Amino acid sequence: MKLLKSIAILGLASVAGVVNAAESLTVYSYRQAFLIDPILEKFTQDTGIKVDVVFSKKGIAERIQREGQLSPADVVLTSDFSRLMELVEKDLVAPVSSDVINGNIPSQFRAPDNTWYALTQRVRNVYSSRDRLGKLDINYEDLAAPKYKGKICTRSGKHPYNAALVASMIAHHGEAEAKTWLQGVKDNLARKPQGNDRAQVKAVKEGLCDIAIGNSYYLGKMLADPKQVSWAESVFLNFPNQANRGSHVNVSGMVLAKHSKNKDNAIKLMEFLTSNVAQQAYAEVNYEYPVNPSVKPSKLVASWGEFKADALPIHKLAENHQAAIKLLDEVKFDL
Amino acid sequence: MILGLTRGWSLTGYTIAAIIILPLFALLLQAAMPDEEVFSHLYDTVLPTYIYNSLMLMLLVGFGSLIIAIPAAWFVARCDFPGRKQFQWLLLLPLAMPAYIVAYVYTDLFDYAGVVQRTLRSVFEWQTPQDYYFPEVRSLGGAAIMLSLVLFPYVYLLARTAFMEQSSSLLHASRIMGCSPWKSFWRLALPMARPALAVGVALVAMETAADFATVSYFAVPTLTTAVYDTWLGYGSLAAAAKLSTIMLLVIFVMVGVERFARRKQKLFQRQSDFNEADRYLLTGWKKFAATGYCSLLLWFAFIWPFAILCQYAFDYFEQSWSAEFLEYSLNSLYIAALVSFICVALSLLLMFIRRISPRSMDSLPSRLSSTGYAIPGTVLAIGVLSPLTLLDFSINDLYQYFDAQGPGLLFTGSVFALVFAFCVRFMAITIGSIENSYKRISPSLDMASITMGQNPKQLLWRVHLPLLKKGIFAGALLVFIESMKELPAALLLRPIGFENLATYVFQYVSDEQLELGALSAIVIVLVGLIPLIYLNRSLEQKS
């Protein structure tokens, strides 16, 4: 029996040849390479821990779920909140206990049970045409008003950023009212939802629509690209709902993967991501709002002015996410 | 056949076929799983639109390709006009161009912000989109035009061969009986070419159904994109599998209808008696019309988009020429070469068994193994994943049983899943080309070699292989191009951290920044061109 066992092991081992290096981490990231790479390089310099990053726009949670306990993932970075929650709900995360992280991130930006942490805030804004509309004092609710008929451009409703906005409308107004609103927005669209947030601002510049829905950091990105400066300069950035509940805010964030084989190093990385250095990089490179209160937004971002953020607890967004997707299908928002 | 094959050969054949159609079974099994009502929600809301879009697109692209391809095929096959010889192969070039690249380029030109509309606006002093009407590029119709431009060569290729092989004496007879050239084309040549056209349109429709990138870029949701979204958006593999099953049903019905439509058609014609003197020599305006038509087609379907790609690549060369670009190019080539090799090896084995086995049931494996081509990549991905995941876990459990550290995700965590899916999808191509070559080898040759004392292995290796070389090569090349271009299966099955040129380019297209991916797009196109040119040369030599 013993002989049989050792032969079997030998045979199987020859097929495999996969070795787990102790001093390396695998990060699955919904966030884009240009943003993450420089930060991780700094981490490797400081600690000597090598980080392999895998980027994907979709399907990371499904993938980790399928990989189960064999998953190589140590840390997962997401670009919005619904995906953080998806990972939590699918039971793919491990709680972290770290005083460093808890010291860096205020409690409203992390899970009470330490299963997820936000890293940056991202505001869903309304861009308006400088020439045709000027600066607006606008509420999300107004987007359904008849006066904007044929004037609004947006990306697919199913995109997490829009879906989260719809989820926040459901949280505030209930499903029925949110549906009426969504139908109203759909009726006001200048064209079928398509492209990304940037493309909507471009469409405003071209005169195809007067209002675009988009995250604020796109303004920074467009200003940084010589070809797109003129797009950015054709619009005003408006923080919606300032007179009442505040603008809808989404967060990017991170979790520790449940089956991580290097939990200690993974937590080191997570601590690093909440540190001033990394948070500063997020703020500068991607024009987002850091969650670490000791780090200020970049100069450019600060120049867009202060804004009041919706105080709705972030997990409410997740609770309404499925309902939001269903509403979007019901009013055939993308069709 | 006189040679008795041992049971081992049959068993091998059936094993290969079983592995190839395994994903199909896995898919059906998956579709039978409960899905937390996602499917019924889709059914109540958006599913009818998805189905309508899919069917409409297949219909429009099929029709569009016919209209575009038939005149070109007829001119090139039966007429003589300036440039005919060159157009013969030039018109195949669009096949190398992925449809989403053409779509991107034309959107850039024709949408509201594009050069065309900007010029119109400045000429006529229109201010807003309400001031005039311009057809929306990103629409069902737009997608149909893009796909027709890229897929028409399938119909063209088959129609051209059909027209060439048609009996000249029949056409002469029709002319003697008083038909005008037009009438004899309409009443004789076209109906005789119907089987070839039907096959061409069926190919086009299958490719259309499998298209993922163009429709998703144009925001025209079809069943294919719905499968992707349901899987990754709703997170329901079971609902995605149910959608996939509908998709398969549509495709199989379509293939069935196509077979039914030409069930009674049989061609009774001897070896082609065509000779160069039989061509209609076009003169006057007809000459210009033919040259003009072919040039325009080539211009819109290939030259213009390709020129714009080159422009982008030139302008953004520094950003595009990166370590990633080289790595992804090598990945693409490696996968394509591997898939071609496996497809050829397996197809050869299956076709050999089918040819020389005395048991009629031994022809079944090769037929079963050809079904994969009809399955769109997105759908296939679902079918591939479930059995491979199961396999991965079983292997690791086995290790655990022996108290050893398991190898991890051997199949789903490596390129294996991707290669497997590609092989399932493209085996039909090599099986087809090898089957064709086999038809040209006389069975008496087999008998002679066996009489001379060859065993089956020697017969395959020393007699068949040298004679099949051309067919094998042609099939392998086609599989190679397809593997370079195939996107949806690659998107869903690539192992973590692995990109190839197709996924890389698509990422830029979906970010509306093809400029940065243009260099990679050019590589896909150029690599696709080489096999096309070779293929055409071998076709010409044959005729």
Short mmCIF file of N, CA and C in Angstrom, two decimals, chain A residues 1 4-6 8-9 11-18 20 26-28 32 37 53-60 62-63 65-72 83 86 90 132 149-151 155 158 190-196 198-199 202-203 206-209 225 227-228 261 321-322 325-330 332 334-335, chain B residues 36-38 41-42 44-46 49-50 53 108 111-114 118 121 127-130 136 138-140 217-221 228-229 231-236 316 385 389 392-393 395-410 412-413 491-497 499 507 510-513 515:
data_model
loop_
_atom_site.label_atom_id
_atom_site.label_comp_id
_atom_site.label_asym_id
_atom_site.label_seq_id
_atom_site.Cartn_x
_atom_site.Cartn_y
_atom_site.Cartn_z
N MET A 1 0.83 -1.20 0.00
CA MET A 1 0.00 0.00 0.00
C MET A 1 0.86 1.26 0.00
N LEU A 4 2.36 1.79 -3.31
CA LEU A 4 1.35 2.30 -4.22
C LEU A 4 1.17 3.80 -4.02
N LYS A 5 1.13 4.17 -2.73
CA LYS A 5 0.90 5.55 -2.37
C LYS A 5 2.02 6.45 -2.89
N SER A 6 3.28 5.96 -2.67
CA SER A 6 4.39 6.81 -3.09
C SER A 6 4.48 6.89 -4.61
N ALA A 8 1.94 6.81 -6.61
CA ALA A 8 0.87 7.72 -7.01
C ALA A 8 1.29 9.17 -6.82
N ILE A 9 1.92 9.43 -5.67
CA ILE A 9 2.35 10.80 -5.39
C ILE A 9 3.38 11.27 -6.41
N GLY A 11 3.78 10.20 -9.41
CA GLY A 11 3.11 10.39 -10.70
C GLY A 11 2.39 11.72 -10.75
N LEU A 12 1.62 11.98 -9.70
CA LEU A 12 0.83 13.21 -9.68
C LEU A 12 1.74 14.42 -9.62
N ALA A 13 2.83 14.28 -8.84
CA ALA A 13 3.73 15.42 -8.69
C ALA A 13 4.37 15.79 -10.02
N SER A 14 4.65 14.79 -10.83
CA SER A 14 5.29 15.09 -12.10
C SER A 14 4.36 15.84 -13.04
N VAL A 15 3.05 15.63 -12.89
CA VAL A 15 2.10 16.37 -13.72
C VAL A 15 2.04 17.82 -13.28
N ALA A 16 2.17 18.02 -11.97
CA ALA A 16 1.87 19.33 -11.42
C ALA A 16 2.99 20.34 -11.61
N GLY A 17 3.92 20.34 -10.71
CA GLY A 17 5.02 21.27 -10.81
C GLY A 17 4.63 22.70 -10.52
N VAL A 18 3.55 22.89 -9.77
CA VAL A 18 3.17 24.24 -9.40
C VAL A 18 3.67 24.50 -7.98
N ASN A 20 4.24 27.16 -4.77
CA ASN A 20 3.80 28.41 -4.18
C ASN A 20 4.96 29.13 -3.51
N THR A 26 -0.92 37.22 -4.86
CA THR A 26 -1.70 37.34 -6.08
C THR A 26 -2.90 38.24 -5.80
N VAL A 27 -2.99 39.30 -6.59
CA VAL A 27 -4.10 40.24 -6.43
C VAL A 27 -5.01 40.11 -7.64
N TYR A 28 -6.29 39.92 -7.39
CA TYR A 28 -7.28 39.99 -8.48
C TYR A 28 -7.86 41.38 -8.45
N GLN A 32 -8.04 49.22 -12.91
CA GLN A 32 -7.15 49.15 -14.06
C GLN A 32 -5.66 49.21 -13.69
N ASP A 37 -0.55 49.52 -10.68
CA ASP A 37 0.85 49.11 -10.83
C ASP A 37 1.85 49.95 -10.06
N VAL A 53 -0.48 40.78 -10.33
CA VAL A 53 -1.84 41.30 -10.42
C VAL A 53 -2.51 40.77 -11.65
N VAL A 54 -3.77 40.49 -11.48
CA VAL A 54 -4.55 40.00 -12.60
C VAL A 54 -5.71 40.95 -12.75
N PHE A 55 -5.86 41.51 -13.95
CA PHE A 55 -6.93 42.48 -14.16
C PHE A 55 -8.09 41.86 -14.91
N SER A 56 -9.25 42.23 -14.52
CA SER A 56 -10.41 41.80 -15.29
C SER A 56 -11.53 42.78 -15.00
N LYS A 57 -12.34 43.05 -16.01
CA LYS A 57 -13.43 44.00 -15.78
C LYS A 57 -14.64 43.29 -15.21
N LYS A 58 -14.75 42.04 -15.52
CA LYS A 58 -15.95 41.31 -15.12
C LYS A 58 -15.58 39.93 -14.62
N GLY A 59 -16.43 39.39 -13.78
CA GLY A 59 -16.37 37.97 -13.51
C GLY A 59 -15.36 37.50 -12.49
N ILE A 60 -14.72 38.41 -11.76
CA ILE A 60 -13.72 37.95 -10.80
C ILE A 60 -14.38 37.15 -9.67
N GLU A 62 -17.15 35.47 -9.72
CA GLU A 62 -17.57 34.16 -10.23
C GLU A 62 -16.38 33.23 -10.31
N ARG A 63 -15.26 33.83 -10.74
CA ARG A 63 -14.05 33.03 -10.91
C ARG A 63 -13.56 32.50 -9.56
N GLN A 65 -15.21 32.11 -6.89
CA GLN A 65 -16.17 31.14 -6.37
C GLN A 65 -15.92 29.76 -6.97
N ARG A 66 -15.69 29.75 -8.26
CA ARG A 66 -15.47 28.49 -8.94
C ARG A 66 -14.15 27.85 -8.50
N GLU A 67 -13.17 28.69 -8.28
CA GLU A 67 -11.85 28.17 -7.90
C GLU A 67 -11.87 27.59 -6.49
N GLY A 68 -12.83 28.07 -5.69
CA GLY A 68 -12.98 27.53 -4.35
C GLY A 68 -11.69 27.58 -3.56
N GLN A 69 -11.43 26.51 -2.83
CA GLN A 69 -10.25 26.54 -1.96
C GLN A 69 -8.95 26.48 -2.74
N LEU A 70 -9.05 26.24 -4.05
CA LEU A 70 -7.83 26.19 -4.86
C LEU A 70 -7.44 27.56 -5.39
N SER A 71 -8.26 28.56 -5.08
CA SER A 71 -8.03 29.88 -5.66
C SER A 71 -6.69 30.45 -5.22
N PRO A 72 -5.93 30.98 -6.21
CA PRO A 72 -4.65 31.61 -5.87
C PRO A 72 -4.80 33.03 -5.34
N ARG A 83 -19.65 45.17 -5.99
CA ARG A 83 -18.75 44.02 -6.17
C ARG A 83 -18.09 43.61 -4.86
N GLU A 86 -20.77 41.62 -3.33
CA GLU A 86 -20.94 40.35 -4.02
C GLU A 86 -19.94 39.34 -3.45
N LYS A 90 -21.08 35.99 -1.38
CA LYS A 90 -20.73 34.66 -1.87
C LYS A 90 -19.77 33.95 -0.92
N ARG A 132 -24.79 75.46 -23.38
CA ARG A 132 -26.25 75.36 -23.52
C ARG A 132 -27.00 75.32 -22.20
N LYS A 149 -35.98 66.40 -22.02
CA LYS A 149 -36.27 65.39 -23.04
C LYS A 149 -35.25 65.43 -24.17
N GLY A 150 -34.67 64.27 -24.49
CA GLY A 150 -33.72 64.20 -25.59
C GLY A 150 -32.38 64.87 -25.30
N LYS A 151 -32.10 65.14 -24.03
CA LYS A 151 -30.89 65.90 -23.74
C LYS A 151 -29.85 65.12 -22.91
N ARG A 155 -23.93 55.99 -19.99
CA ARG A 155 -23.46 54.66 -20.36
C ARG A 155 -24.54 53.64 -19.99
N LYS A 158 -26.78 49.07 -16.85
CA LYS A 158 -26.35 47.90 -16.08
C LYS A 158 -24.94 48.06 -15.53
N ALA A 190 -30.85 61.04 -25.03
CA ALA A 190 -30.62 61.52 -26.40
C ALA A 190 -30.29 60.36 -27.33
N ARG A 191 -29.74 59.30 -26.76
CA ARG A 191 -29.40 58.13 -27.57
C ARG A 191 -29.37 56.91 -26.65
N LYS A 192 -29.37 55.76 -27.29
CA LYS A 192 -29.31 54.52 -26.53
C LYS A 192 -28.05 54.51 -25.66
N PRO A 193 -28.13 54.01 -24.41
CA PRO A 193 -26.94 53.99 -23.56
C PRO A 193 -25.78 53.24 -24.24
N GLN A 194 -24.60 53.82 -24.27
CA GLN A 194 -23.44 53.22 -24.94
C GLN A 194 -22.18 53.92 -24.49
N GLY A 195 -21.04 53.27 -24.71
CA GLY A 195 -19.76 53.87 -24.39
C GLY A 195 -19.52 53.97 -22.89
N ASN A 196 -18.42 54.66 -22.52
CA ASN A 196 -18.13 54.83 -21.09
C ASN A 196 -18.44 56.26 -20.65
N ARG A 198 -16.59 58.78 -20.12
CA ARG A 198 -15.85 59.76 -20.91
C ARG A 198 -16.57 60.06 -22.24
N ALA A 199 -17.06 58.98 -22.86
CA ALA A 199 -17.73 59.14 -24.15
C ALA A 199 -18.98 60.02 -24.02
N LYS A 202 -17.88 63.60 -24.15
CA LYS A 202 -17.56 63.89 -25.54
C LYS A 202 -18.83 64.21 -26.31
N ALA A 203 -19.88 63.43 -26.04
CA ALA A 203 -21.14 63.64 -26.74
C ALA A 203 -21.73 65.01 -26.40
N GLU A 206 -19.91 67.50 -28.46
CA GLU A 206 -20.32 67.46 -29.86
C GLU A 206 -21.73 67.99 -30.05
N GLY A 207 -22.45 68.22 -28.96
CA GLY A 207 -23.80 68.76 -29.09
C GLY A 207 -24.87 67.71 -29.21
N LEU A 208 -24.51 66.46 -29.00
CA LEU A 208 -25.49 65.40 -29.11
C LEU A 208 -26.44 65.43 -27.92
N CYS A 209 -25.95 65.85 -26.77
CA CYS A 209 -26.79 65.97 -25.59
C CYS A 209 -26.27 67.12 -24.74
N ASP A 225 -5.41 64.47 -20.71
CA ASP A 225 -5.16 63.93 -22.05
C ASP A 225 -5.34 65.06 -23.07
N LYS A 227 -5.76 65.27 -26.08
CA LYS A 227 -6.83 65.14 -27.08
C LYS A 227 -8.20 65.41 -26.49
N GLN A 228 -8.30 65.26 -25.15
CA GLN A 228 -9.64 65.29 -24.56
C GLN A 228 -9.88 66.54 -23.72
N LYS A 261 -3.47 31.92 0.75
CA LYS A 261 -2.47 31.07 1.40
C LYS A 261 -1.44 31.91 2.14
N HIS A 321 -29.14 46.21 -5.00
CA HIS A 321 -28.47 46.05 -6.29
C HIS A 321 -29.25 45.17 -7.26
N GLN A 322 -29.66 43.99 -6.79
CA GLN A 322 -30.42 43.08 -7.67
C GLN A 322 -31.72 43.74 -8.13
N ILE A 325 -30.97 46.13 -10.92
CA ILE A 325 -30.73 45.46 -12.21
C ILE A 325 -32.07 45.03 -12.81
N LYS A 326 -32.94 44.53 -11.98
CA LYS A 326 -34.24 44.08 -12.49
C LYS A 326 -35.06 45.25 -13.02
N LEU A 327 -35.06 46.37 -12.28
CA LEU A 327 -35.78 47.57 -12.76
C LEU A 327 -35.25 47.98 -14.13
N LEU A 328 -33.92 47.96 -14.27
CA LEU A 328 -33.31 48.38 -15.53
C LEU A 328 -33.78 47.50 -16.68
N ASP A 329 -33.95 46.22 -16.39
CA ASP A 329 -34.49 45.32 -17.42
C ASP A 329 -35.96 45.61 -17.66
N GLU A 330 -36.69 45.89 -16.57
CA GLU A 330 -38.13 46.09 -16.72
C GLU A 330 -38.46 47.31 -17.58
N LYS A 332 -36.50 48.36 -19.75
CA LYS A 332 -35.67 48.16 -20.96
C LYS A 332 -34.74 49.35 -21.17
N ASP A 334 -31.57 49.81 -21.47
CA ASP A 334 -30.49 49.75 -22.46
C ASP A 334 -30.97 49.43 -23.87
N LEU A 335 -32.24 49.13 -24.03
CA LEU A 335 -32.69 48.64 -25.35
C LEU A 335 -33.24 49.74 -26.24
N GLU B 36 -32.61 30.47 -9.37
CA GLU B 36 -33.15 31.56 -8.56
C GLU B 36 -33.97 32.55 -9.38
N GLU B 37 -34.74 32.03 -10.29
CA GLU B 37 -35.72 32.84 -11.04
C GLU B 37 -35.12 33.91 -11.93
N VAL B 38 -33.82 33.88 -12.14
CA VAL B 38 -33.24 34.88 -13.02
C VAL B 38 -33.81 34.72 -14.43
N HIS B 41 -37.32 35.97 -14.94
CA HIS B 41 -37.31 37.43 -14.97
C HIS B 41 -36.87 37.93 -16.35
N LEU B 42 -35.82 37.33 -16.88
CA LEU B 42 -35.35 37.72 -18.22
C LEU B 42 -36.43 37.46 -19.26
N ASP B 44 -39.58 37.47 -18.88
CA ASP B 44 -40.67 38.44 -18.80
C ASP B 44 -40.27 39.81 -19.32
N THR B 45 -38.98 40.10 -19.31
CA THR B 45 -38.58 41.47 -19.63
C THR B 45 -37.84 41.57 -20.96
N VAL B 46 -36.60 41.19 -21.00
CA VAL B 46 -35.77 41.52 -22.16
C VAL B 46 -35.53 40.39 -23.15
N THR B 49 -36.62 40.67 -26.84
CA THR B 49 -35.79 41.59 -27.64
C THR B 49 -34.48 40.92 -28.04
N TYR B 50 -33.87 40.19 -27.09
CA TYR B 50 -32.62 39.50 -27.40
C TYR B 50 -32.81 38.52 -28.57
N ASN B 53 -33.42 40.40 -31.80
CA ASN B 53 -32.16 40.97 -32.32
C ASN B 53 -31.28 39.90 -32.96
N ASP B 108 -16.25 55.66 -35.74
CA ASP B 108 -15.44 56.85 -35.61
C ASP B 108 -15.73 57.83 -36.75
N ASP B 111 -20.39 58.43 -36.74
CA ASP B 111 -21.29 58.85 -35.67
C ASP B 111 -21.33 60.37 -35.58
N TYR B 112 -22.10 60.86 -34.64
CA TYR B 112 -22.38 62.30 -34.59
C TYR B 112 -21.10 63.13 -34.58
N ALA B 113 -20.10 62.64 -33.85
CA ALA B 113 -18.86 63.40 -33.73
C ALA B 113 -17.89 63.11 -34.87
N GLY B 114 -18.25 62.19 -35.76
CA GLY B 114 -17.34 61.76 -36.81
C GLY B 114 -17.18 62.79 -37.92
N ARG B 118 -19.76 65.81 -39.11
CA ARG B 118 -19.24 67.15 -38.83
C ARG B 118 -19.21 67.99 -40.10
N ARG B 121 -22.65 68.96 -41.10
CA ARG B 121 -23.17 70.04 -40.25
C ARG B 121 -22.59 71.38 -40.65
N GLN B 127 -27.24 72.66 -36.44
CA GLN B 127 -26.66 72.85 -35.11
C GLN B 127 -26.79 71.60 -34.23
N THR B 128 -27.97 71.07 -34.13
CA THR B 128 -28.21 69.98 -33.18
C THR B 128 -28.65 68.73 -33.93
N PRO B 129 -28.64 67.60 -33.23
CA PRO B 129 -29.06 66.36 -33.88
C PRO B 129 -30.52 66.41 -34.34
N GLN B 130 -31.30 67.34 -33.78
CA GLN B 130 -32.71 67.41 -34.18
C GLN B 130 -32.87 68.08 -35.55
N GLU B 136 -28.26 56.04 -37.48
CA GLU B 136 -27.40 55.72 -36.34
C GLU B 136 -26.49 54.54 -36.69
N ARG B 138 -24.45 52.92 -34.63
CA ARG B 138 -24.52 51.91 -33.58
C ARG B 138 -25.95 51.43 -33.43
N SER B 139 -26.34 50.55 -34.33
CA SER B 139 -27.71 50.05 -34.30
C SER B 139 -27.70 48.64 -34.88
N LEU B 140 -28.86 48.03 -34.86
CA LEU B 140 -28.98 46.69 -35.43
C LEU B 140 -28.56 46.71 -36.90
N TYR B 217 -20.25 46.29 -28.69
CA TYR B 217 -19.77 47.65 -28.93
C TYR B 217 -20.91 48.55 -29.43
N PHE B 218 -21.79 47.98 -30.24
CA PHE B 218 -22.91 48.76 -30.77
C PHE B 218 -24.10 48.81 -29.82
N ALA B 219 -23.97 48.21 -28.65
CA ALA B 219 -25.07 48.16 -27.68
C ALA B 219 -26.34 47.58 -28.30
N VAL B 220 -26.16 46.52 -29.10
CA VAL B 220 -27.31 45.79 -29.63
C VAL B 220 -27.31 44.43 -28.93
N PRO B 221 -28.06 44.29 -27.85
CA PRO B 221 -27.96 43.03 -27.11
C PRO B 221 -28.56 41.87 -27.89
N TYR B 228 -23.36 36.22 -21.77
CA TYR B 228 -22.23 36.81 -21.07
C TYR B 228 -22.71 37.63 -19.86
N ASP B 229 -23.70 38.50 -20.10
CA ASP B 229 -24.19 39.38 -19.04
C ASP B 229 -24.90 38.62 -17.93
N TRP B 231 -24.37 35.58 -17.04
CA TRP B 231 -23.37 34.85 -16.28
C TRP B 231 -22.65 35.79 -15.31
N LEU B 232 -22.14 36.90 -15.87
CA LEU B 232 -21.27 37.76 -15.07
C LEU B 232 -22.01 38.91 -14.39
N GLY B 233 -23.20 39.29 -14.90
CA GLY B 233 -23.95 40.37 -14.28
C GLY B 233 -24.87 39.86 -13.18
N TYR B 234 -25.71 38.90 -13.56
CA TYR B 234 -26.60 38.31 -12.57
C TYR B 234 -25.89 37.23 -11.77
N GLY B 235 -24.73 36.81 -12.25
CA GLY B 235 -23.98 35.77 -11.55
C GLY B 235 -24.66 34.42 -11.60
N SER B 236 -25.51 34.21 -12.60
CA SER B 236 -26.22 32.94 -12.65
C SER B 236 -25.76 32.10 -13.83
N TYR B 316 0.38 56.29 -32.75
CA TYR B 316 0.53 55.88 -31.35
C TYR B 316 1.57 54.78 -31.17
N LEU B 385 -16.40 24.94 -18.88
CA LEU B 385 -15.97 25.17 -17.51
C LEU B 385 -16.44 24.14 -16.50
N THR B 389 -13.85 22.16 -14.14
CA THR B 389 -13.78 22.49 -12.72
C THR B 389 -13.91 21.23 -11.89
N ASP B 392 -10.69 19.35 -12.04
CA ASP B 392 -9.68 19.98 -11.18
C ASP B 392 -9.86 19.58 -9.73
N PHE B 393 -11.10 19.67 -9.27
CA PHE B 393 -11.34 19.36 -7.87
C PHE B 393 -11.12 17.89 -7.56
N ILE B 395 -9.01 15.92 -8.98
CA ILE B 395 -7.57 15.65 -8.92
C ILE B 395 -7.01 16.09 -7.57
N ASN B 396 -7.44 17.30 -7.15
CA ASN B 396 -6.92 17.77 -5.86
C ASN B 396 -7.41 16.93 -4.69
N ASP B 397 -8.64 16.43 -4.81
CA ASP B 397 -9.14 15.54 -3.77
C ASP B 397 -8.31 14.27 -3.69
N LEU B 398 -7.93 13.81 -4.88
CA LEU B 398 -7.12 12.60 -4.95
C LEU B 398 -5.79 12.81 -4.23
N TYR B 399 -5.17 13.95 -4.49
CA TYR B 399 -3.93 14.29 -3.80
C TYR B 399 -4.14 14.27 -2.29
N GLN B 400 -5.27 14.92 -1.91
CA GLN B 400 -5.54 15.03 -0.49
C GLN B 400 -5.67 13.65 0.15
N TYR B 401 -6.29 12.75 -0.63
CA TYR B 401 -6.46 11.38 -0.14
C TYR B 401 -5.11 10.76 0.18
N PHE B 402 -4.13 11.14 -0.63
CA PHE B 402 -2.77 10.61 -0.40
C PHE B 402 -1.92 11.56 0.45
N ASP B 403 -2.60 12.49 1.14
CA ASP B 403 -1.91 13.45 2.01
C ASP B 403 -0.86 14.29 1.30
N ALA B 404 -1.14 14.66 0.08
CA ALA B 404 -0.15 15.45 -0.65
C ALA B 404 -0.74 16.81 -1.02
N GLN B 405 0.18 17.73 -1.28
CA GLN B 405 -0.25 19.06 -1.73
C GLN B 405 -0.70 18.97 -3.18
N GLY B 406 -1.95 19.36 -3.43
CA GLY B 406 -2.50 19.24 -4.78
C GLY B 406 -1.87 20.20 -5.77
N PRO B 407 -2.06 19.95 -7.05
CA PRO B 407 -1.45 20.81 -8.07
C PRO B 407 -2.22 22.10 -8.29
N GLY B 408 -3.33 22.32 -7.62
CA GLY B 408 -4.11 23.53 -7.85
C GLY B 408 -4.99 23.38 -9.09
N LEU B 409 -5.24 24.51 -9.74
CA LEU B 409 -6.17 24.48 -10.87
C LEU B 409 -5.44 24.11 -12.15
N LEU B 410 -5.27 22.83 -12.33
CA LEU B 410 -4.48 22.33 -13.44
C LEU B 410 -5.11 22.68 -14.78
N THR B 412 -8.51 24.54 -15.30
CA THR B 412 -9.19 25.83 -15.45
C THR B 412 -8.25 26.99 -15.14
N GLY B 413 -7.14 26.70 -14.47
CA GLY B 413 -6.22 27.78 -14.13
C GLY B 413 -5.12 27.96 -15.16
N LEU B 491 -12.18 35.53 -23.91
CA LEU B 491 -12.51 36.46 -22.82
C LEU B 491 -12.92 35.71 -21.57
N LEU B 492 -13.70 34.66 -21.76
CA LEU B 492 -14.26 33.98 -20.61
C LEU B 492 -13.35 32.90 -20.04
N LEU B 493 -12.49 32.34 -20.86
CA LEU B 493 -11.73 31.18 -20.41
C LEU B 493 -10.25 31.44 -20.17
N ARG B 494 -9.76 32.60 -20.56
CA ARG B 494 -8.31 32.82 -20.41
C ARG B 494 -7.98 32.71 -18.93
N PRO B 495 -6.85 32.08 -18.66
CA PRO B 495 -6.47 31.97 -17.25
C PRO B 495 -6.14 33.35 -16.72
N ILE B 496 -6.22 33.47 -15.42
CA ILE B 496 -5.90 34.72 -14.76
C ILE B 496 -4.55 35.24 -15.23
N GLY B 497 -4.53 36.48 -15.66
CA GLY B 497 -3.27 37.09 -16.05
C GLY B 497 -2.84 36.82 -17.48
N GLU B 499 -3.42 37.25 -21.46
CA GLU B 499 -4.14 37.98 -22.51
C GLU B 499 -3.60 37.52 -23.84
N GLN B 507 -10.29 45.01 -25.43
CA GLN B 507 -10.29 45.86 -24.25
C GLN B 507 -10.20 47.33 -24.66
N SER B 510 -13.52 48.45 -26.33
CA SER B 510 -14.63 48.71 -25.42
C SER B 510 -14.34 49.95 -24.58
N ASP B 511 -13.08 50.36 -24.50
CA ASP B 511 -12.76 51.61 -23.83
C ASP B 511 -12.77 52.79 -24.80
N GLU B 512 -13.17 52.53 -26.03
CA GLU B 512 -13.18 53.55 -27.08
C GLU B 512 -11.79 54.14 -27.31
N GLN B 513 -10.79 53.32 -27.28
CA GLN B 513 -9.43 53.81 -27.51
C GLN B 513 -8.65 52.87 -28.42
N GLU B 515 -7.14 53.36 -30.91
CA GLU B 515 -5.87 53.94 -31.33
C GLU B 515 -4.69 53.23 -30.65
#
